[in-house]
Structure formats: structure tokens, C-alpha cells
Amino acid sequence: SFPLAPFVNFLLVLGCIAYNLGTGSGTSVLEMVAVFEKASGKKIPIKLCPRRPGDATTVYASTKNAQKELGWKAKYGIAEMCRDQWKWASNNPWGYQSKP
């Protein structure tokens, strides 16, 4: 596994600050799958498995620092973000690269 602490310390020495960007609300994996299925019009195959040892039951990232220090707040919800991402990816199948 990647040793995260030295990397974070390196960024702090450089004066870099990380901000969590998002809606500020939690979204489960299954909710995300359902929203993306609706946005794409495609069924996403999933396999439900038991939780593995060490898996977190919930994970949230606070967006308060981005709001307070940058004045940043999400303008759109998960459904709009997934729809726009699908539209962009569909119109740009090679991403930012030119067609091979």
C-alpha cells in the first residue's frame, strides 16, 4: 500500500491544501449506481458481496473548508453531475485525446 503520511507531509511543506468538493451530502454506492443507470439509460451489472474486514461502514468528506475558505459550493446534485458526465463521456469517447 502507498504510505500516505509522508506524501501529505510533503504537500503541507509545499503549502498545498486539499479541499473536499462535493454536495455535502452522503451518497451510498447503490444510490450512485441507480443515479448513473438513470443518467446513462444503461443497466450497470453489480455483484453484492459481504463486507470485507476493514471496510468502513460509512465514509463522508466535509466540504465546509471549501465553502469557508474558497466560497465554493456545489451548484448541482448527484443526478445532474452524473447526467453531465455521461453526456461529456459519450461525446468525447477518447477523453481529451484526439481520435486514434
mmCIF file of C-alpha atoms in Angstrom:
data_model
loop_
_atom_site.group_PDB
_atom_site.id
_atom_site.type_symbol
_atom_site.label_atom_id
_atom_site.label_comp_id
_atom_site.label_asym_id
_atom_site.label_seq_id
_atom_site.Cartn_x
_atom_site.Cartn_y
_atom_site.Cartn_z
ATOM 1 C CA SER A 1 0.000 0.000 0.000
ATOM 2 C CA PHE A 2 1.042 3.596 -0.596
ATOM 3 C CA PRO A 3 2.442 5.357 2.517
ATOM 4 C CA LEU A 4 0.110 8.341 2.645
ATOM 5 C CA ALA A 5 1.522 10.232 5.655
ATOM 6 C CA PRO A 6 4.874 11.191 4.027
ATOM 7 C CA PHE A 7 3.031 12.370 0.910
ATOM 8 C CA VAL A 8 0.642 14.521 2.968
ATOM 9 C CA ASN A 9 3.574 15.981 4.931
ATOM 10 C CA PHE A 10 5.339 16.771 1.641
ATOM 11 C CA LEU A 11 2.273 18.664 0.406
ATOM 12 C CA LEU A 12 1.992 20.557 3.691
ATOM 13 C CA VAL A 13 5.639 21.653 3.448
ATOM 14 C CA LEU A 14 4.916 22.975 -0.051
ATOM 15 C CA GLY A 15 1.960 24.896 1.313
ATOM 16 C CA CYS A 16 -0.601 22.809 -0.554
ATOM 17 C CA ILE A 17 -4.057 22.470 0.923
ATOM 18 C CA ALA A 18 -6.564 19.800 -0.048
ATOM 19 C CA TYR A 19 -10.254 20.610 -0.250
ATOM 20 C CA ASN A 20 -13.124 18.143 -0.422
ATOM 21 C CA LEU A 21 -15.520 19.098 -3.193
ATOM 22 C CA GLY A 22 -18.975 17.581 -3.367
ATOM 23 C CA THR A 23 -22.597 18.093 -2.473
ATOM 24 C CA GLY A 24 -22.029 17.921 1.266
ATOM 25 C CA SER A 25 -24.475 15.007 1.489
ATOM 26 C CA GLY A 26 -23.616 11.340 1.680
ATOM 27 C CA THR A 27 -24.461 9.060 -1.242
ATOM 28 C CA SER A 28 -24.269 5.274 -0.985
ATOM 29 C CA VAL A 29 -22.690 3.150 -3.688
ATOM 30 C CA LEU A 30 -26.095 1.658 -4.550
ATOM 31 C CA GLU A 31 -27.652 5.134 -4.768
ATOM 32 C CA MET A 32 -24.825 6.203 -7.064
ATOM 33 C CA VAL A 33 -25.332 3.143 -9.280
ATOM 34 C CA ALA A 34 -29.074 3.862 -9.547
ATOM 35 C CA VAL A 35 -28.488 7.524 -10.420
ATOM 36 C CA PHE A 36 -25.880 6.639 -13.036
ATOM 37 C CA GLU A 37 -28.139 3.980 -14.559
ATOM 38 C CA LYS A 38 -30.818 6.625 -14.973
ATOM 39 C CA ALA A 39 -28.357 9.145 -16.432
ATOM 40 C CA SER A 40 -26.899 6.654 -18.911
ATOM 41 C CA GLY A 41 -30.040 4.688 -19.710
ATOM 42 C CA LYS A 42 -27.982 1.530 -19.191
ATOM 43 C CA LYS A 43 -28.159 -1.245 -16.616
ATOM 44 C CA ILE A 44 -24.970 -1.459 -14.556
ATOM 45 C CA PRO A 45 -24.194 -5.040 -13.531
ATOM 46 C CA ILE A 46 -23.318 -5.274 -9.852
ATOM 47 C CA LYS A 47 -22.379 -8.104 -7.536
ATOM 48 C CA LEU A 48 -23.318 -7.675 -3.888
ATOM 49 C CA CYS A 49 -20.774 -9.251 -1.564
ATOM 50 C CA PRO A 50 -20.351 -9.363 2.196
ATOM 51 C CA ARG A 51 -18.391 -6.509 3.729
ATOM 52 C CA ARG A 52 -14.686 -7.289 3.900
ATOM 53 C CA PRO A 53 -12.718 -6.994 7.146
ATOM 54 C CA GLY A 54 -11.605 -3.392 7.497
ATOM 55 C CA ASP A 55 -14.241 -1.934 5.152
ATOM 56 C CA ALA A 56 -15.702 1.281 6.518
ATOM 57 C CA THR A 57 -19.446 1.245 7.104
ATOM 58 C CA THR A 58 -19.737 4.892 6.063
ATOM 59 C CA VAL A 59 -17.318 7.478 4.706
ATOM 60 C CA TYR A 60 -18.078 11.178 4.477
ATOM 61 C CA ALA A 61 -15.950 14.109 3.406
ATOM 62 C CA SER A 62 -16.752 17.537 4.801
ATOM 63 C CA THR A 63 -16.978 20.365 2.285
ATOM 64 C CA LYS A 64 -17.006 23.062 4.994
ATOM 65 C CA ASN A 65 -13.424 24.247 4.378
ATOM 66 C CA ALA A 66 -14.070 24.694 0.648
ATOM 67 C CA GLN A 67 -17.165 26.745 1.477
ATOM 68 C CA LYS A 68 -15.488 28.780 4.202
ATOM 69 C CA GLU A 69 -12.091 29.403 2.593
ATOM 70 C CA LEU A 70 -12.917 29.360 -1.126
ATOM 71 C CA GLY A 71 -16.580 30.296 -1.157
ATOM 72 C CA TRP A 72 -17.169 27.099 -3.163
ATOM 73 C CA LYS A 73 -20.437 25.200 -3.005
ATOM 74 C CA ALA A 74 -21.817 22.596 -5.407
ATOM 75 C CA LYS A 75 -24.352 24.100 -7.806
ATOM 76 C CA TYR A 76 -25.709 20.721 -8.882
ATOM 77 C CA GLY A 77 -26.802 17.484 -7.280
ATOM 78 C CA ILE A 78 -25.571 13.968 -7.958
ATOM 79 C CA ALA A 79 -28.197 13.326 -10.670
ATOM 80 C CA GLU A 80 -27.161 16.403 -12.684
ATOM 81 C CA MET A 81 -23.457 15.635 -12.226
ATOM 82 C CA CYS A 82 -23.867 12.041 -13.439
ATOM 83 C CA ARG A 83 -26.004 13.153 -16.383
ATOM 84 C CA ASP A 84 -23.452 15.775 -17.439
ATOM 85 C CA GLN A 85 -20.544 13.359 -17.003
ATOM 86 C CA TRP A 86 -22.293 10.728 -19.139
ATOM 87 C CA LYS A 87 -23.075 13.304 -21.822
ATOM 88 C CA TRP A 88 -19.460 14.510 -21.886
ATOM 89 C CA ALA A 89 -18.006 10.974 -21.956
ATOM 90 C CA SER A 90 -20.432 9.950 -24.717
ATOM 91 C CA ASN A 91 -19.441 12.967 -26.818
ATOM 92 C CA ASN A 92 -15.724 12.501 -26.078
ATOM 93 C CA PRO A 93 -15.033 8.736 -26.171
ATOM 94 C CA TRP A 94 -11.278 9.332 -26.260
ATOM 95 C CA GLY A 95 -11.364 11.839 -23.413
ATOM 96 C CA TYR A 96 -9.108 14.805 -24.015
ATOM 97 C CA GLN A 97 -7.020 12.843 -26.524
ATOM 98 C CA SER A 98 -7.631 13.162 -30.228
ATOM 99 C CA LYS A 99 -9.181 10.220 -32.061
ATOM 100 C CA PRO A 100 -6.587 7.432 -32.554
#
